[in-house]
PDB file of C-alpha atoms in Angstrom:
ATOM      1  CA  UNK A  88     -43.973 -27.949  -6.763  1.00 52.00           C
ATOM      2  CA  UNK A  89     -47.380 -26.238  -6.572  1.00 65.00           C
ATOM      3  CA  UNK A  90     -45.788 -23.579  -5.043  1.00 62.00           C
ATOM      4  CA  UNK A  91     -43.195 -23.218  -7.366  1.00 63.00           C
ATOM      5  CA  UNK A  92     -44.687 -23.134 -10.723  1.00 71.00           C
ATOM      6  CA  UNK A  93     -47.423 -20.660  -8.877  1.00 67.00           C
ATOM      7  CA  UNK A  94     -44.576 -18.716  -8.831  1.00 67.00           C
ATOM      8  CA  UNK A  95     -43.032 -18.868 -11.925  1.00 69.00           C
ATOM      9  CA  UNK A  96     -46.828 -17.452 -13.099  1.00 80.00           C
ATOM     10  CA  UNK A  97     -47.077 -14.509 -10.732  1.00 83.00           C
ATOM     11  CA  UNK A  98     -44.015 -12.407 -10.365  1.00 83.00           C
ATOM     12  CA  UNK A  99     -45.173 -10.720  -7.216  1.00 85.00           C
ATOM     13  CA  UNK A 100     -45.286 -13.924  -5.324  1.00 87.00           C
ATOM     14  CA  UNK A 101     -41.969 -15.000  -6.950  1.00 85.00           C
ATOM     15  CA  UNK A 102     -40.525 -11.463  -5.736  1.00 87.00           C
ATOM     16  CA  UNK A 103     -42.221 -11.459  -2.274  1.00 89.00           C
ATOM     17  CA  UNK A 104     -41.147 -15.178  -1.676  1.00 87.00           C
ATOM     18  CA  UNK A 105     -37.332 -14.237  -2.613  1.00 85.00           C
ATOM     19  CA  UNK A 106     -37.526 -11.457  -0.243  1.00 89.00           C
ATOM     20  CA  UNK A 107     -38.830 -13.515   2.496  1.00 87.00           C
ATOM     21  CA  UNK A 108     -35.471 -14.550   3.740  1.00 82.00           C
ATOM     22  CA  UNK A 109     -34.701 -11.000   4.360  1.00 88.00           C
ATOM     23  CA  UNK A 110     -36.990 -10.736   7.067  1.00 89.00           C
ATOM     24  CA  UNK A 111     -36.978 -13.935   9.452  1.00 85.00           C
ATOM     25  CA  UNK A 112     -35.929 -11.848  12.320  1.00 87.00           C
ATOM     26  CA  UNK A 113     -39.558 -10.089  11.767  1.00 90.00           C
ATOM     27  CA  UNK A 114     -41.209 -13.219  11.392  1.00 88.00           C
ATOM     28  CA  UNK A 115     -39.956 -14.818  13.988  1.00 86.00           C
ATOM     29  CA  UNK A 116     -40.162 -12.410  16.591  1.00 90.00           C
ATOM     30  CA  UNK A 117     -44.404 -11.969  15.601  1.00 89.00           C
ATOM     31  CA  UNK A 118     -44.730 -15.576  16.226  1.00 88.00           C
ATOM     32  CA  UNK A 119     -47.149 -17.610  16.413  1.00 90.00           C
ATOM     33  CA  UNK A 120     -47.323 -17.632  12.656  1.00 90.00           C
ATOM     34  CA  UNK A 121     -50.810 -16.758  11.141  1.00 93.00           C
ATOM     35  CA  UNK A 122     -52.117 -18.080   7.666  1.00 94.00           C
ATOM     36  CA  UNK A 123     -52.105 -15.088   5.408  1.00 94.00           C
ATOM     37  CA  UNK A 124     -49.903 -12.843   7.356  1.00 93.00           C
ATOM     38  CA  UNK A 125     -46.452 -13.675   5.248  1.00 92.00           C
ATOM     39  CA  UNK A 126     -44.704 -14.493   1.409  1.00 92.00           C
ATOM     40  CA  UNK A 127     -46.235 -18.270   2.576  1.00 91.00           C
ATOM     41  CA  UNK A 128     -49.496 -16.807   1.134  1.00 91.00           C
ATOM     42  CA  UNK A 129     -48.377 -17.909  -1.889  1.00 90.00           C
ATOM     43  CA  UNK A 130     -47.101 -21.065  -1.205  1.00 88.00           C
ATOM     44  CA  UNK A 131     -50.231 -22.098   0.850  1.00 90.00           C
ATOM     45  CA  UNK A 132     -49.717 -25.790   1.010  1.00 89.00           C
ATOM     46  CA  UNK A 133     -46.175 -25.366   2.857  1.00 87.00           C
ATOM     47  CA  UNK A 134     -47.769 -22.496   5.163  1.00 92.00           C
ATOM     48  CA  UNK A 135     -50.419 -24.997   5.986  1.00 93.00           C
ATOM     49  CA  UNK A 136     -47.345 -27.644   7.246  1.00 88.00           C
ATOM     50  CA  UNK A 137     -45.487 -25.248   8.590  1.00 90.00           C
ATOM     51  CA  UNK A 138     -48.109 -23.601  10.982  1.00 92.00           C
ATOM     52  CA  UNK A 139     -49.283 -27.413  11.833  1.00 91.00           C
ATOM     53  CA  UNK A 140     -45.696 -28.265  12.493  1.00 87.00           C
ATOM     54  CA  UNK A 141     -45.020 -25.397  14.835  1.00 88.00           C
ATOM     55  CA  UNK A 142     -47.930 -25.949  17.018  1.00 88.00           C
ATOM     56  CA  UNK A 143     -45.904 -29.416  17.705  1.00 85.00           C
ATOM     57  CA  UNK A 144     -43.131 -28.254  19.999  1.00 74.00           C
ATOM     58  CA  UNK A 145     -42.996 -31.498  22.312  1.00 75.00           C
ATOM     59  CA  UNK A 146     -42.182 -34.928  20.816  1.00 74.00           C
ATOM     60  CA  UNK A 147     -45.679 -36.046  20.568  1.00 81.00           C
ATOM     61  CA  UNK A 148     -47.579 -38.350  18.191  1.00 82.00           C
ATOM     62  CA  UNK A 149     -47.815 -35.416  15.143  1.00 82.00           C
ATOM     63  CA  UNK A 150     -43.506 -36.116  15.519  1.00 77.00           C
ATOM     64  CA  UNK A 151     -43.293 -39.764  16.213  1.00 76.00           C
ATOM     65  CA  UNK A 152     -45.870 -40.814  13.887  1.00 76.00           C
ATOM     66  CA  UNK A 153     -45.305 -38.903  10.742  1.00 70.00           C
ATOM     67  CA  UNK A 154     -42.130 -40.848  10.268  1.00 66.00           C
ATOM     68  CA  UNK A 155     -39.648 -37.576  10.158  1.00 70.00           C
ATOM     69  CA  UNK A 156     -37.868 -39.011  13.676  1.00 77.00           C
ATOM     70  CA  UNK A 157     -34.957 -40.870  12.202  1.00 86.00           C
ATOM     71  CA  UNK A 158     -34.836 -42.712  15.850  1.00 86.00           C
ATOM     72  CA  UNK A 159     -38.765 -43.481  15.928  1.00 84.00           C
ATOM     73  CA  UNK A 160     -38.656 -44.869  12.899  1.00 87.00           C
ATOM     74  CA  UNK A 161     -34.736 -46.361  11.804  1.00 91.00           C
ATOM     75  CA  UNK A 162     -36.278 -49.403  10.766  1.00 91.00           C
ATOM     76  CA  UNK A 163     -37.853 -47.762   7.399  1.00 89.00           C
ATOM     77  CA  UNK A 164     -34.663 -46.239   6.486  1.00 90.00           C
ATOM     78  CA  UNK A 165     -32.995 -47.580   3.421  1.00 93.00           C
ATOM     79  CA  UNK A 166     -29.601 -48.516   4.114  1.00 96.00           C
ATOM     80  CA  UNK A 167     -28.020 -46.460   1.776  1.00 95.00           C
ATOM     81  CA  UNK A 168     -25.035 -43.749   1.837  1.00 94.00           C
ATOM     82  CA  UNK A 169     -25.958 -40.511   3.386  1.00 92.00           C
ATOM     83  CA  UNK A 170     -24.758 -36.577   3.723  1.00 90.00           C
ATOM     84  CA  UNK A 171     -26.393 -35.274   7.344  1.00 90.00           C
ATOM     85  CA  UNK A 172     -26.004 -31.289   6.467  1.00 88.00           C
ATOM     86  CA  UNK A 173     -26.726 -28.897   9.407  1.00 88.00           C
ATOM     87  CA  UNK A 174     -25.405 -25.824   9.874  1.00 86.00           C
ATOM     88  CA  UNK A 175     -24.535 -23.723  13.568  1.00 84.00           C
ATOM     89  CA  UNK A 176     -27.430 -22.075  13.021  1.00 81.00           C
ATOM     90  CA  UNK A 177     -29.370 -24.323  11.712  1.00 81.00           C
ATOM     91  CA  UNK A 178     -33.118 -25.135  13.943  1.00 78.00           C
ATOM     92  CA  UNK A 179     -31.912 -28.606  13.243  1.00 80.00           C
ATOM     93  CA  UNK A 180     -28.418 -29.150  13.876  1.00 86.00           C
ATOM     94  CA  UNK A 181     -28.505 -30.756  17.122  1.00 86.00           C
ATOM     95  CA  UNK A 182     -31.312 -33.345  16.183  1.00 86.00           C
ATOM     96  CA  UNK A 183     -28.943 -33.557  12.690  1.00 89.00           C
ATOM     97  CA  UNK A 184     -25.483 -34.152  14.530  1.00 91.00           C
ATOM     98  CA  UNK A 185     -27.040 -35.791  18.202  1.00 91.00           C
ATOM     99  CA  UNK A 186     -29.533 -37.980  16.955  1.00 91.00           C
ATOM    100  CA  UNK A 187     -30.079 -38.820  12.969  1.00 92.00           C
ATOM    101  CA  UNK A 188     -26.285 -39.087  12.178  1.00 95.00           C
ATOM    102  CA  UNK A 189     -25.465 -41.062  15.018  1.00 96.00           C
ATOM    103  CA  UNK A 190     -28.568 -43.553  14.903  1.00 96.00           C
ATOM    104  CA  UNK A 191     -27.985 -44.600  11.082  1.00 96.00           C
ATOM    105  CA  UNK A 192     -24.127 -45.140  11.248  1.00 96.00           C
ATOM    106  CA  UNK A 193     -25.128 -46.950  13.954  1.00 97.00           C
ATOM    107  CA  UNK A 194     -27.520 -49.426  12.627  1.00 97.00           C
ATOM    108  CA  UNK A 195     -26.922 -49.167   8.886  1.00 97.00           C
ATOM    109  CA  UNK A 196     -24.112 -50.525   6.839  1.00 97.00           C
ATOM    110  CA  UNK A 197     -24.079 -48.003   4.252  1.00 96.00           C
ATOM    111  CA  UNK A 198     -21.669 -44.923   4.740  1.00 95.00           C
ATOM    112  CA  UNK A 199     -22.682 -42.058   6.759  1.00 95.00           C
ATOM    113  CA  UNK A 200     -21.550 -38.366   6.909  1.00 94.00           C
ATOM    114  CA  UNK A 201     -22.040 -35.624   8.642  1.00 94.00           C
ATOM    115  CA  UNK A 202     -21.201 -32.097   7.566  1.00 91.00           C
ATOM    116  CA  UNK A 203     -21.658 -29.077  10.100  1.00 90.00           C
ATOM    117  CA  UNK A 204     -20.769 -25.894   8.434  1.00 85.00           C
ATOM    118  CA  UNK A 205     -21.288 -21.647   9.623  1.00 83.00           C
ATOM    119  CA  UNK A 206     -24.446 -21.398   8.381  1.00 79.00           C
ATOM    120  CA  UNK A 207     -28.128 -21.316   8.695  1.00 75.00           C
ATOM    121  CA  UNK A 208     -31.264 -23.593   7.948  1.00 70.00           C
ATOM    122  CA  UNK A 209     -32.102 -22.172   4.728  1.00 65.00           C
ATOM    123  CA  UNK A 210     -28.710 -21.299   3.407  1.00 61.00           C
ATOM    124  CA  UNK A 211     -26.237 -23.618   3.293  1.00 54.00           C
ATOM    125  CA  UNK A 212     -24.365 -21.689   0.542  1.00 60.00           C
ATOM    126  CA  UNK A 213     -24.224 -18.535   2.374  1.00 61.00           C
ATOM    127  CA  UNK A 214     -21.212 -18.638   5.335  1.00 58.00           C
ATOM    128  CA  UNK A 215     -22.289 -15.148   6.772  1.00 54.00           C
ATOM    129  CA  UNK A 216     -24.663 -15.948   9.454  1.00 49.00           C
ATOM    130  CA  UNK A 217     -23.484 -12.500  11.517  1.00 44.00           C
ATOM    131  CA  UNK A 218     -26.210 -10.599   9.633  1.00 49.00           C
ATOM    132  CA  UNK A 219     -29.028 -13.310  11.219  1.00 44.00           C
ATOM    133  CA  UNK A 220     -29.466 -12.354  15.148  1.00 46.00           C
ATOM    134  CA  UNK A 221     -29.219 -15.994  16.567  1.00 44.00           C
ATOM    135  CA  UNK A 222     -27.249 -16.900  19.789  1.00 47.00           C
ATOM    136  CA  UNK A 223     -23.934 -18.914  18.617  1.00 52.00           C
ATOM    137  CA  UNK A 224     -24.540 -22.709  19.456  1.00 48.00           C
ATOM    138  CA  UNK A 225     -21.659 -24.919  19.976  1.00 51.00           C
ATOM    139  CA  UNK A 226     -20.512 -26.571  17.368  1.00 56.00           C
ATOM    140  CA  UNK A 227     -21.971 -30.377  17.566  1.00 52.00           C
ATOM    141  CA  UNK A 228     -20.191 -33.607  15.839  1.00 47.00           C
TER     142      UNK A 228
END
């Protein structure tokens, strides 16, 4: 929320993190990501996890121990009804549909759903992921 009412209070940041979006192609193909270098400026605590997180590309302990894997860690779930949502071009659709759906309607009792739809990570809304420049990935249920 830091991030958020920050900004509420500056419009630049509020204008530059809108417009971030528009430019993940850029981003990503500049990568490794460097503190300071993108909109995330102004929402420094997320840029801070996000850098951290992407210098984690392996399952190791940063992954297994921070209690994100749904299959390290299916034990501290609540058993309680869940929407998976991943899209085709979503980073996370195959550990979405191939390993957290599966694992909880597997070992919980509560009602589990999965929805897969065309789009990408950070716009579930939007069903036109032509304009993003990502190879098609097969659709996984």
């Amino acid at each position: 929320m830091v991030a958020a009412a920050r900004a509420a209070n500056d419009p630049a940041a509020a204008a530059a993190l809108a417009d971030l979006t528009n430019h993940v192609n850029e981003y990503v193909q500049a990568l490794p990501l460097r503190s300071g270098t993108t909109p995330l400026k102004f929402a420094p605590d997320y840029e801070k996890w996000l850098i951290e997180a992407m210098s984690h590309g392996d399952n190791d302990s940063y992954w297994k121990d921070s209690g994100t894997g749904v299959v390290d860690h299916v034990s501290e779930y609540k058993d309680i009804p869940v929407y998976h949502l991943t899209g085709w071009y979503d980073s996370w659709s195959l550990p979405v549909a191939n390993l957290n759906y599966p694992t909880l309607r597997a070992h919980k009792k509560s009602l589990q759903r999965l929805i897969v739809g065309p789009w990408i990570h950070s716009s579930p809304g939007s069903v036109t992921p032509a304009k993003v420049n990502l190879p098609r990935m097969p659709r996984s249920i």
